[in-house]
PDB file of C-alpha atoms in Angstrom:
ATOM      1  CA  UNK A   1      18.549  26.286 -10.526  1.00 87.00           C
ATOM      2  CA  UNK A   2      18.321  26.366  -7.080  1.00 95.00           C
ATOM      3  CA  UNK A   3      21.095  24.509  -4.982  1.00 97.00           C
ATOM      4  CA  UNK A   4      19.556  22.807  -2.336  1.00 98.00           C
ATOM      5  CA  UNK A   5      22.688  21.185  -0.922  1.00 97.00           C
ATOM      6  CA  UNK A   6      23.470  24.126   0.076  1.00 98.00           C
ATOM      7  CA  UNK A   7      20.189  24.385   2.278  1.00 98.00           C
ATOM      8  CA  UNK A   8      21.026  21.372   4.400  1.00 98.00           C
ATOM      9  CA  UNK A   9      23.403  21.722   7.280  1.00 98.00           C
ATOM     10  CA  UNK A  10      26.186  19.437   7.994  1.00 98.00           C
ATOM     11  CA  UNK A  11      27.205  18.649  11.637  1.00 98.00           C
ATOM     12  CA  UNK A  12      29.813  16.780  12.161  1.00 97.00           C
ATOM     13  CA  UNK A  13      30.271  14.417  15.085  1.00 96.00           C
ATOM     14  CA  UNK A  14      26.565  14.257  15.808  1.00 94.00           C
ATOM     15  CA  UNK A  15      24.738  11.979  16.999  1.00 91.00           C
ATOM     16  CA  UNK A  16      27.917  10.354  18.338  1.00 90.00           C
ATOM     17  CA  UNK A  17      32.093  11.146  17.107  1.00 93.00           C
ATOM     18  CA  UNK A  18      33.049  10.072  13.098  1.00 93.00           C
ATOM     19  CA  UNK A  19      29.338  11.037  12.179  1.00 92.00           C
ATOM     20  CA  UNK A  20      28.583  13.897  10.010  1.00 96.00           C
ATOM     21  CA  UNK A  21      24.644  14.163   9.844  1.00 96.00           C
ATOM     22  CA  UNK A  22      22.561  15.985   7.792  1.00 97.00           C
ATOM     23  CA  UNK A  23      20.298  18.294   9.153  1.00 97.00           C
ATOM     24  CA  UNK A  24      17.218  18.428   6.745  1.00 97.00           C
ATOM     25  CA  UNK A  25      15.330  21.308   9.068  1.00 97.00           C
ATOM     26  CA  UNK A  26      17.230  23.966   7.382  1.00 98.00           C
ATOM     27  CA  UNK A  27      15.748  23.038   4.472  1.00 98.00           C
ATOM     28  CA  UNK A  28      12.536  22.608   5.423  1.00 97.00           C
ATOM     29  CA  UNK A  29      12.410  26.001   6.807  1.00 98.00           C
ATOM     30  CA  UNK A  30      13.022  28.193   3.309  1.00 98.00           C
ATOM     31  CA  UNK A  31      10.404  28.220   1.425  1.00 98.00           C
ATOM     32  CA  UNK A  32      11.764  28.513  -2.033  1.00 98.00           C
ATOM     33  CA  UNK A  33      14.167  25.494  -0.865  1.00 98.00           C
ATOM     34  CA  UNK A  34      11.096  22.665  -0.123  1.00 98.00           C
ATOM     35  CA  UNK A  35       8.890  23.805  -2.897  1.00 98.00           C
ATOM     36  CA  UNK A  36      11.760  23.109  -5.286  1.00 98.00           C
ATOM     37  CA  UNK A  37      12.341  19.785  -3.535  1.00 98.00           C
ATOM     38  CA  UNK A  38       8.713  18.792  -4.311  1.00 98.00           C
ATOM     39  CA  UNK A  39       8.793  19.684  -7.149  1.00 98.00           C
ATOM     40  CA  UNK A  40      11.874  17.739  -8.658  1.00 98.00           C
ATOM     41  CA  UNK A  41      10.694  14.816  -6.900  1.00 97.00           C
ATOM     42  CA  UNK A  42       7.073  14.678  -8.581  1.00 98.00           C
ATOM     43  CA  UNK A  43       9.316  15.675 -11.703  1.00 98.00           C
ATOM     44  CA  UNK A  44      10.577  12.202 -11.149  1.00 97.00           C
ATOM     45  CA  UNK A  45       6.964  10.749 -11.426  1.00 97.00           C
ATOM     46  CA  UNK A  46       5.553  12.745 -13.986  1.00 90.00           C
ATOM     47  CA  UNK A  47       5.484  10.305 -16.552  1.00 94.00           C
ATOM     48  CA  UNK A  48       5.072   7.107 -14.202  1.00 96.00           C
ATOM     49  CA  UNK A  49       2.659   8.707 -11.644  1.00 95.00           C
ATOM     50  CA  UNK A  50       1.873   6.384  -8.702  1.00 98.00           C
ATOM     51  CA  UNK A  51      -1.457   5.729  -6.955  1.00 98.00           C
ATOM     52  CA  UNK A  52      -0.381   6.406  -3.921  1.00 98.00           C
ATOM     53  CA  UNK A  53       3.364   7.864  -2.066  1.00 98.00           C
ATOM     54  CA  UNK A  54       4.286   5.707   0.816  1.00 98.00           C
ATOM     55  CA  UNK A  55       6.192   7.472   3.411  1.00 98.00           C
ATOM     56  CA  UNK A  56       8.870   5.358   5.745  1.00 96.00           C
ATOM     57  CA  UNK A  57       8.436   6.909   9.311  1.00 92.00           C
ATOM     58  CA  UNK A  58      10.063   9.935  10.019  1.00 88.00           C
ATOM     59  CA  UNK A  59      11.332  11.667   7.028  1.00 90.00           C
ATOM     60  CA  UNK A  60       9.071  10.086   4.928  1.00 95.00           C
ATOM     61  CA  UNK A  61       6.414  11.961   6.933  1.00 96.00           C
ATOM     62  CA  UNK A  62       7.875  15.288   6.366  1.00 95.00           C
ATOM     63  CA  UNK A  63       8.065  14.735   2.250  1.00 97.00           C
ATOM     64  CA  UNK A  64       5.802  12.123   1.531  1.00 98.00           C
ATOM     65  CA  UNK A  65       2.269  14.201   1.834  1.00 98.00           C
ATOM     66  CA  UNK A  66       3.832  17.274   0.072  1.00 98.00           C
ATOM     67  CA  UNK A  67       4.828  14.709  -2.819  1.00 98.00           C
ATOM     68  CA  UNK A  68       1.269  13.422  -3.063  1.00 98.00           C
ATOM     69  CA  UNK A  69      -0.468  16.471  -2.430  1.00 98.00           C
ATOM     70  CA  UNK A  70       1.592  17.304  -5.438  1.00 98.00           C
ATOM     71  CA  UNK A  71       1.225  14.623  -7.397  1.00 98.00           C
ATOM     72  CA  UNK A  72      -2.602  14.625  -7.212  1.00 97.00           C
ATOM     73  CA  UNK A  73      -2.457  11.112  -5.128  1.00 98.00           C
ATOM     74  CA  UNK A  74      -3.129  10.000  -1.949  1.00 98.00           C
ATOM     75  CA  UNK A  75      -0.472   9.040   1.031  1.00 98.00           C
ATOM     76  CA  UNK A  76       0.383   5.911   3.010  1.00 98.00           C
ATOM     77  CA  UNK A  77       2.314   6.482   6.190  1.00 98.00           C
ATOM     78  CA  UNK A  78       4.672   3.327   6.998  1.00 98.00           C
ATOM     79  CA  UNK A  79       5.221   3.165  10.781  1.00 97.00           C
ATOM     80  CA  UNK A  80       7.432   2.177  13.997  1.00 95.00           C
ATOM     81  CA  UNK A  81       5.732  -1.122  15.759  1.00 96.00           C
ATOM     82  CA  UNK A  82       2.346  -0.499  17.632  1.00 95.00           C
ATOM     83  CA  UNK A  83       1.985   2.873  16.102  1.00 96.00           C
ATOM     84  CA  UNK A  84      -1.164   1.901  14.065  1.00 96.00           C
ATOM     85  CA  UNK A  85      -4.537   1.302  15.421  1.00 96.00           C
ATOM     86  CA  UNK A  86      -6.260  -1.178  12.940  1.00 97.00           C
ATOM     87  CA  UNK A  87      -5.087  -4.285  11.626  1.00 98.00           C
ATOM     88  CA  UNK A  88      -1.913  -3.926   9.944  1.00 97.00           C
ATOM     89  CA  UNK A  89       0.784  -6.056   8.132  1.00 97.00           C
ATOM     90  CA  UNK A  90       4.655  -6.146   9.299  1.00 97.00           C
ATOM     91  CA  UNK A  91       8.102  -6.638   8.403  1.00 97.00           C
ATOM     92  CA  UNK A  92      11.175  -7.164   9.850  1.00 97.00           C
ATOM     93  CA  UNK A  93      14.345  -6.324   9.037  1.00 94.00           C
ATOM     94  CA  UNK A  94      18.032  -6.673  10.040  1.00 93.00           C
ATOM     95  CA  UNK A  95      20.125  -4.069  11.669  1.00 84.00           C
ATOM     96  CA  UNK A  96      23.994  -4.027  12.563  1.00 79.00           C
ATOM     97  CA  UNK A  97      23.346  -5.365  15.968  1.00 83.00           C
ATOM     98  CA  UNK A  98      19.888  -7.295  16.006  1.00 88.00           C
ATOM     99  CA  UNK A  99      16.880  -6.588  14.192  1.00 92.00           C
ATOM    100  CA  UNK A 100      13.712  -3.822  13.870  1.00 93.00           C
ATOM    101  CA  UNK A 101      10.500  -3.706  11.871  1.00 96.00           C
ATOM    102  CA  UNK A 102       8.246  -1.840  10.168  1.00 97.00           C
ATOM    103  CA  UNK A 103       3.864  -1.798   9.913  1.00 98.00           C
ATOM    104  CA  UNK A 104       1.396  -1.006   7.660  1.00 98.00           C
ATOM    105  CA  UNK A 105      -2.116  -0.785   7.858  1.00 98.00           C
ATOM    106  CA  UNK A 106      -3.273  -3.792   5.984  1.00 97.00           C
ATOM    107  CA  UNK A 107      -6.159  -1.981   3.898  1.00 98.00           C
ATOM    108  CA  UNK A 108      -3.525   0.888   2.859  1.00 98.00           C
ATOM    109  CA  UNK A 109      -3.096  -0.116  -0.547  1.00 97.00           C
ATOM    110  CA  UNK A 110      -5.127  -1.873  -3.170  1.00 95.00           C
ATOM    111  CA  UNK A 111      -4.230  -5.028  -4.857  1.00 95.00           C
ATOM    112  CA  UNK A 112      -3.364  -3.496  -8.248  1.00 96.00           C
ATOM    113  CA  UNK A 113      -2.261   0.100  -6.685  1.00 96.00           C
ATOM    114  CA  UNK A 114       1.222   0.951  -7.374  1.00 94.00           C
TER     115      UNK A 114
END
């Protein structure tokens, strides 16, 4: 099995000193690396298969439409304020040092759709 750890790049001191970050784009860029990603995470689903994959802006953008595409399902993308051009539903959250939020368009998911 296929270690994918070893596919993502550490770098330490990034953005800013006593951060080590994880840089994904090494793995993105090998192909036998991402299509082993996708496919332990629909592994994950196979026996509880959602309706749709919602994907948190950014990363969620890079995985989340593989995962459906994948899955067989359709995808939601969950975005930064005033990113979305019909009407939409919001939430805010807390942060260290104030507060953010997040939108969705408010016909992206069905009652009953999990």
């Amino acid at each position: 099995m296929l270690d994918l750890k070893k596919l993502i790049r550490a770098v330490p001191d990034f953005p800013k000193p006593g951060i080590l970050f994880y840089d994904i784009t090494t793995l993105l860029k090998d192909p036998q690396g991402l299509h082993e990603l996708i496919i332990r995470l629909a592994a994950r689903y196979e026996n509880n298969r959602p309706d749709v994959v919602v994907g948190i802006e950014a990363r969620g953008f890079v995985f989340g439409p593989a995962l459906a595409f994948r899955l067989g399902v359709g995808f939601v993308p969950v975005r930064k304020p005033k990113k979305l051009p019909s009407e939409k539903v919001s939430v805010t959250y807390d942060l260290e040092y104030g507060a953010d939020s997040l939108e969705i368009h408010k016909d992206a998911i069905q009652p009953g759709q999990r």
